[in-house]
PDB file of C-alpha atoms in Angstrom:
ATOM      1  CA  UNK A1246      96.148  73.071  84.842  1.00 30.00           C
ATOM      2  CA  UNK A1247      96.331  76.397  83.949  1.00 30.00           C
ATOM      3  CA  UNK A1248      93.799  79.493  84.417  1.00 29.00           C
ATOM      4  CA  UNK A1249      93.390  82.333  82.150  1.00 28.00           C
ATOM      5  CA  UNK A1250      91.634  85.415  82.609  1.00 28.00           C
ATOM      6  CA  UNK A1251      89.184  87.498  80.492  1.00 29.00           C
ATOM      7  CA  UNK A1252      87.785  90.712  81.691  1.00 30.00           C
ATOM      8  CA  UNK A1253      84.733  91.895  80.631  1.00 29.00           C
ATOM      9  CA  UNK A1254      83.732  95.455  80.451  1.00 32.00           C
ATOM     10  CA  UNK A1255      80.277  96.513  80.963  1.00 36.00           C
ATOM     11  CA  UNK A1256      79.726  99.740  80.582  1.00 40.00           C
ATOM     12  CA  UNK A1257      82.285 102.437  78.809  1.00 41.00           C
ATOM     13  CA  UNK A1258      83.019 104.375  82.418  1.00 44.00           C
ATOM     14  CA  UNK A1259      84.022 103.648  85.708  1.00 47.00           C
ATOM     15  CA  UNK A1260      83.532 104.711  88.946  1.00 46.00           C
ATOM     16  CA  UNK A1261      85.007 104.821  92.090  1.00 52.00           C
ATOM     17  CA  UNK A1262      84.486 102.380  95.082  1.00 52.00           C
ATOM     18  CA  UNK A1263      83.247 104.988  97.280  1.00 55.00           C
ATOM     19  CA  UNK A1264      80.687 106.082  94.273  1.00 54.00           C
ATOM     20  CA  UNK A1265      79.135 102.435  93.657  1.00 53.00           C
ATOM     21  CA  UNK A1266      79.192 102.130  97.500  1.00 55.00           C
ATOM     22  CA  UNK A1267      76.862 105.598  97.616  1.00 56.00           C
ATOM     23  CA  UNK A1268      74.647 104.406  94.663  1.00 54.00           C
ATOM     24  CA  UNK A1269      74.352 101.089  96.058  1.00 54.00           C
ATOM     25  CA  UNK A1270      73.085 102.395  99.450  1.00 58.00           C
ATOM     26  CA  UNK A1271      70.822 104.689  97.390  1.00 56.00           C
ATOM     27  CA  UNK A1272      69.122 102.036  96.374  1.00 56.00           C
ATOM     28  CA  UNK A1273      68.057 100.682  99.692  1.00 57.00           C
ATOM     29  CA  UNK A1274      71.638  97.751  99.540  1.00 56.00           C
ATOM     30  CA  UNK A1275      73.961  97.385 102.260  1.00 59.00           C
ATOM     31  CA  UNK A1276      77.135  98.589 101.961  1.00 60.00           C
ATOM     32  CA  UNK A1277      79.390  95.783  99.898  1.00 68.00           C
ATOM     33  CA  UNK A1278      82.007  95.040  97.741  1.00 72.00           C
ATOM     34  CA  UNK A1279      80.930  92.203  95.055  1.00 74.00           C
ATOM     35  CA  UNK A1280      82.926  90.286  92.610  1.00 74.00           C
ATOM     36  CA  UNK A1281      80.999  88.187  90.196  1.00 74.00           C
ATOM     37  CA  UNK A1282      82.731  85.268  88.386  1.00 74.00           C
ATOM     38  CA  UNK A1283      82.142  81.878  85.896  1.00 75.00           C
ATOM     39  CA  UNK A1284      84.488  79.147  86.383  1.00 72.00           C
ATOM     40  CA  UNK A1285      84.959  76.126  83.969  1.00 72.00           C
ATOM     41  CA  UNK A1286      86.370  72.949  85.677  1.00 71.00           C
ATOM     42  CA  UNK A1287      85.341  70.653  83.123  1.00 69.00           C
ATOM     43  CA  UNK A1288      83.119  67.719  83.713  1.00 70.00           C
ATOM     44  CA  UNK A1289      85.175  66.027  86.083  1.00 74.00           C
ATOM     45  CA  UNK A1290      84.695  68.328  88.881  1.00 73.00           C
ATOM     46  CA  UNK A1291      81.053  68.450  90.255  1.00 72.00           C
ATOM     47  CA  UNK A1292      79.633  72.064  91.487  1.00 66.00           C
ATOM     48  CA  UNK A1293      79.748  70.612  95.086  1.00 72.00           C
ATOM     49  CA  UNK A1294      83.365  69.314  95.197  1.00 77.00           C
ATOM     50  CA  UNK A1295      84.522  72.783  93.208  1.00 73.00           C
ATOM     51  CA  UNK A1296      82.820  74.851  95.882  1.00 72.00           C
ATOM     52  CA  UNK A1297      84.385  72.930  99.098  1.00 77.00           C
ATOM     53  CA  UNK A1298      87.853  73.108  97.236  1.00 77.00           C
ATOM     54  CA  UNK A1299      87.536  76.611  96.205  1.00 76.00           C
ATOM     55  CA  UNK A1300      86.383  77.293 100.070  1.00 75.00           C
ATOM     56  CA  UNK A1301      89.602  74.988 101.254  1.00 79.00           C
ATOM     57  CA  UNK A1302      91.771  77.084  98.542  1.00 80.00           C
ATOM     58  CA  UNK A1303      90.018  80.672  99.940  1.00 79.00           C
ATOM     59  CA  UNK A1304      91.548  80.325 103.492  1.00 79.00           C
ATOM     60  CA  UNK A1305      95.117  79.941 102.193  1.00 80.00           C
ATOM     61  CA  UNK A1306      94.608  82.744  99.975  1.00 80.00           C
ATOM     62  CA  UNK A1307      93.367  84.662 103.756  1.00 78.00           C
ATOM     63  CA  UNK A1308      96.220  83.010 105.532  1.00 77.00           C
ATOM     64  CA  UNK A1309      99.005  84.300 102.953  1.00 77.00           C
ATOM     65  CA  UNK A1310      98.296  87.775 103.623  1.00 76.00           C
ATOM     66  CA  UNK A1311      98.918  89.346 107.065  1.00 72.00           C
ATOM     67  CA  UNK A1312      96.683  92.201 106.407  1.00 74.00           C
ATOM     68  CA  UNK A1313      93.650  90.275 104.810  1.00 75.00           C
ATOM     69  CA  UNK A1314      94.365  88.002 108.054  1.00 77.00           C
ATOM     70  CA  UNK A1315      94.105  90.626 110.444  1.00 76.00           C
ATOM     71  CA  UNK A1316      91.263  92.144 108.993  1.00 75.00           C
ATOM     72  CA  UNK A1317      89.253  88.895 109.129  1.00 73.00           C
ATOM     73  CA  UNK A1318      90.222  88.346 112.654  1.00 74.00           C
ATOM     74  CA  UNK A1319      89.202  91.927 113.525  1.00 72.00           C
ATOM     75  CA  UNK A1320      85.856  91.363 111.754  1.00 67.00           C
ATOM     76  CA  UNK A1321      85.006  88.220 113.714  1.00 64.00           C
ATOM     77  CA  UNK A1322      85.843  89.969 117.376  1.00 65.00           C
ATOM     78  CA  UNK A1323      83.645  93.111 115.772  1.00 61.00           C
ATOM     79  CA  UNK A1324      80.810  91.270 115.138  1.00 57.00           C
ATOM     80  CA  UNK A1325      77.941  92.894 113.096  1.00 52.00           C
ATOM     81  CA  UNK A1326      80.256  95.820 112.105  1.00 54.00           C
ATOM     82  CA  UNK A1327      82.161  94.375 109.759  1.00 62.00           C
ATOM     83  CA  UNK A1328      80.059  91.387 109.406  1.00 67.00           C
ATOM     84  CA  UNK A1329      77.931  90.747 105.998  1.00 68.00           C
ATOM     85  CA  UNK A1330      75.645  87.211 105.684  1.00 66.00           C
ATOM     86  CA  UNK A1331      77.116  84.322 104.451  1.00 66.00           C
ATOM     87  CA  UNK A1332      74.366  82.279 104.572  1.00 67.00           C
ATOM     88  CA  UNK A1333      71.426  81.808 106.470  1.00 71.00           C
ATOM     89  CA  UNK A1334      71.477  82.619 109.818  1.00 73.00           C
ATOM     90  CA  UNK A1335      74.770  83.196 109.017  1.00 71.00           C
ATOM     91  CA  UNK A1336      77.520  86.082 108.826  1.00 72.00           C
ATOM     92  CA  UNK A1337      80.794  87.153 108.357  1.00 72.00           C
ATOM     93  CA  UNK A1338      83.825  88.558 106.959  1.00 74.00           C
ATOM     94  CA  UNK A1339      83.378  87.282 103.461  1.00 75.00           C
ATOM     95  CA  UNK A1340      80.913  85.625 101.447  1.00 75.00           C
ATOM     96  CA  UNK A1341      81.562  83.453  98.732  1.00 75.00           C
ATOM     97  CA  UNK A1342      78.609  81.669  97.115  1.00 75.00           C
ATOM     98  CA  UNK A1343      78.604  78.571  94.462  1.00 74.00           C
ATOM     99  CA  UNK A1344      75.777  77.710  91.999  1.00 74.00           C
ATOM    100  CA  UNK A1345      75.731  75.461  88.994  1.00 74.00           C
ATOM    101  CA  UNK A1346      74.882  77.154  85.635  1.00 76.00           C
ATOM    102  CA  UNK A1347      73.382  75.593  82.962  1.00 79.00           C
ATOM    103  CA  UNK A1348      76.064  76.075  80.784  1.00 77.00           C
ATOM    104  CA  UNK A1349      78.076  73.458  83.040  1.00 72.00           C
ATOM    105  CA  UNK A1350      80.065  76.111  84.431  1.00 75.00           C
ATOM    106  CA  UNK A1351      80.188  76.943  87.746  1.00 73.00           C
ATOM    107  CA  UNK A1352      79.154  80.398  89.182  1.00 76.00           C
ATOM    108  CA  UNK A1353      80.931  82.469  91.977  1.00 78.00           C
ATOM    109  CA  UNK A1354      79.762  85.498  93.603  1.00 78.00           C
ATOM    110  CA  UNK A1355      82.113  87.078  96.479  1.00 78.00           C
ATOM    111  CA  UNK A1356      81.534  89.744  98.787  1.00 79.00           C
ATOM    112  CA  UNK A1357      82.972  91.012 101.415  1.00 78.00           C
ATOM    113  CA  UNK A1358      82.083  94.595 104.068  1.00 76.00           C
ATOM    114  CA  UNK A1359      84.279  97.403 102.320  1.00 73.00           C
ATOM    115  CA  UNK A1360      86.106  97.750 105.678  1.00 70.00           C
ATOM    116  CA  UNK A1361      87.435  94.077 104.575  1.00 74.00           C
ATOM    117  CA  UNK A1362      87.991  94.390 101.258  1.00 76.00           C
ATOM    118  CA  UNK A1363      87.629  96.494  97.785  1.00 73.00           C
ATOM    119  CA  UNK A1364      86.175  95.081  94.998  1.00 71.00           C
ATOM    120  CA  UNK A1365      89.568  95.196  93.180  1.00 74.00           C
ATOM    121  CA  UNK A1366      91.071  93.079  96.016  1.00 78.00           C
ATOM    122  CA  UNK A1367      88.075  90.249  95.631  1.00 79.00           C
ATOM    123  CA  UNK A1368      89.218  90.151  92.047  1.00 78.00           C
ATOM    124  CA  UNK A1369      93.166  90.024  93.112  1.00 79.00           C
ATOM    125  CA  UNK A1370      92.357  87.102  95.932  1.00 80.00           C
ATOM    126  CA  UNK A1371      89.843  85.238  93.043  1.00 80.00           C
ATOM    127  CA  UNK A1372      93.062  85.109  90.823  1.00 82.00           C
ATOM    128  CA  UNK A1373      95.420  83.577  93.619  1.00 82.00           C
ATOM    129  CA  UNK A1374      92.276  81.090  94.583  1.00 80.00           C
ATOM    130  CA  UNK A1375      92.685  79.936  90.920  1.00 78.00           C
ATOM    131  CA  UNK A1376      96.881  79.718  90.833  1.00 81.00           C
ATOM    132  CA  UNK A1377      96.436  77.334  94.174  1.00 80.00           C
ATOM    133  CA  UNK A1378      93.690  75.641  91.946  1.00 76.00           C
ATOM    134  CA  UNK A1379      95.931  74.965  89.178  1.00 76.00           C
ATOM    135  CA  UNK A1380      98.976  73.982  91.182  1.00 78.00           C
ATOM    136  CA  UNK A1381     100.509  76.658  91.922  1.00 72.00           C
ATOM    137  CA  UNK A1382     101.561  77.941  95.335  1.00 71.00           C
ATOM    138  CA  UNK A1383     101.534  81.417  96.807  1.00 68.00           C
ATOM    139  CA  UNK A1384     104.936  83.316  96.522  1.00 63.00           C
ATOM    140  CA  UNK A1385     105.815  86.020  98.842  1.00 52.00           C
ATOM    141  CA  UNK A1386     104.956  89.098  97.246  1.00 49.00           C
ATOM    142  CA  UNK A1387     106.437  92.439  97.448  1.00 43.00           C
ATOM    143  CA  UNK A1388     103.159  93.838  97.603  1.00 44.00           C
ATOM    144  CA  UNK A1389     101.043  91.040  98.889  1.00 44.00           C
ATOM    145  CA  UNK A1390      97.955  92.651  99.923  1.00 46.00           C
ATOM    146  CA  UNK A1391      96.512  96.459  99.351  1.00 48.00           C
ATOM    147  CA  UNK A1392      93.092  98.053  99.954  1.00 48.00           C
ATOM    148  CA  UNK A1393      93.661  99.139  96.476  1.00 49.00           C
ATOM    149  CA  UNK A1394      91.104 102.237  97.145  1.00 49.00           C
ATOM    150  CA  UNK A1395      93.092 103.199 100.389  1.00 51.00           C
ATOM    151  CA  UNK A1396      96.251 102.676  98.791  1.00 51.00           C
ATOM    152  CA  UNK A1397      95.468 105.204  95.733  1.00 51.00           C
ATOM    153  CA  UNK A1398      94.394 107.601  98.457  1.00 51.00           C
ATOM    154  CA  UNK A1399      97.587 107.245 100.187  1.00 53.00           C
ATOM    155  CA  UNK A1400      99.928 106.616  98.100  1.00 55.00           C
ATOM    156  CA  UNK A1401     102.780 108.865  99.050  1.00 53.00           C
ATOM    157  CA  UNK A1402     105.214 110.437  96.345  1.00 54.00           C
ATOM    158  CA  UNK A1403     108.123 107.845  96.858  1.00 51.00           C
ATOM    159  CA  UNK A1404     109.053 106.891  93.547  1.00 53.00           C
ATOM    160  CA  UNK A1405     108.694 102.798  94.783  1.00 54.00           C
ATOM    161  CA  UNK A1406     105.095 103.229  95.543  1.00 55.00           C
ATOM    162  CA  UNK A1407     104.410 105.197  92.489  1.00 55.00           C
ATOM    163  CA  UNK A1408     105.412 102.021  90.615  1.00 56.00           C
ATOM    164  CA  UNK A1409     103.947  99.676  92.671  1.00 53.00           C
ATOM    165  CA  UNK A1410     100.813 101.119  92.402  1.00 52.00           C
ATOM    166  CA  UNK A1411     101.232 101.461  88.648  1.00 58.00           C
ATOM    167  CA  UNK A1412     102.024  97.758  88.260  1.00 54.00           C
ATOM    168  CA  UNK A1413      98.512  97.097  89.905  1.00 53.00           C
ATOM    169  CA  UNK A1414      96.798  99.061  87.565  1.00 56.00           C
ATOM    170  CA  UNK A1415      98.054  97.475  84.859  1.00 53.00           C
ATOM    171  CA  UNK A1416      97.297  94.406  86.321  1.00 50.00           C
ATOM    172  CA  UNK A1417      93.719  94.804  87.500  1.00 49.00           C
ATOM    173  CA  UNK A1418      92.848  97.323  85.514  1.00 48.00           C
ATOM    174  CA  UNK A1419      89.337  96.637  84.073  1.00 41.00           C
ATOM    175  CA  UNK A1420      88.162  94.211  86.694  1.00 38.00           C
ATOM    176  CA  UNK A1421      85.662  95.979  88.486  1.00 33.00           C
ATOM    177  CA  UNK A1422      82.357  94.699  87.155  1.00 28.00           C
ATOM    178  CA  UNK A1423      82.493  91.372  85.961  1.00 31.00           C
ATOM    179  CA  UNK A1424      85.538  89.029  85.328  1.00 32.00           C
ATOM    180  CA  UNK A1425      85.212  86.009  83.978  1.00 31.00           C
ATOM    181  CA  UNK A1426      87.432  83.014  84.396  1.00 34.00           C
ATOM    182  CA  UNK A1427      88.172  79.692  82.582  1.00 35.00           C
ATOM    183  CA  UNK A1428      90.091  76.989  83.477  1.00 34.00           C
ATOM    184  CA  UNK A1429      91.458  74.412  80.839  1.00 33.00           C
ATOM    185  CA  UNK A1430      93.933  71.793  80.746  1.00 34.00           C
ATOM    186  CA  UNK A1431      97.256  72.699  79.551  1.00 35.00           C
TER     187      UNK A1431
END
């Protein structure tokens, strides 16, 4: 099984994570980073099974990234400061909601407080979830997990950091609003 990634641009311009957060707050919303995707698991996988498996893979991705794991644990310790609604009467540091779509695909909405993850990092994490789903393993990387917007602000003038940042921008450019992912046998 392999995954392919297709990015859909929803506007002719981009705003920073901070600008989107301010706009969201000005419209009465909570501060939250969001990613919406549609996943196609084929006719042999029921949406409930897909949701259960994706949640299991999400836990594996969190365990893989030391900084993310620390932020999730910190969110649990700090309570409401770094938590969002994740279900009826429940709050947590990362929400993943799944629903069956009329076209047979599974919709996924991932959200997190900006103190835990930014939207670009959610795209990275979703890609890694699909990597596990497709039978892959998460190999150690030079730059395992970063909060993208913090990294941009704090990136030193070191040439290695500039190269790593350029690689990130090339790899994750355009995944700011809506990402459509499709899985197929291959």
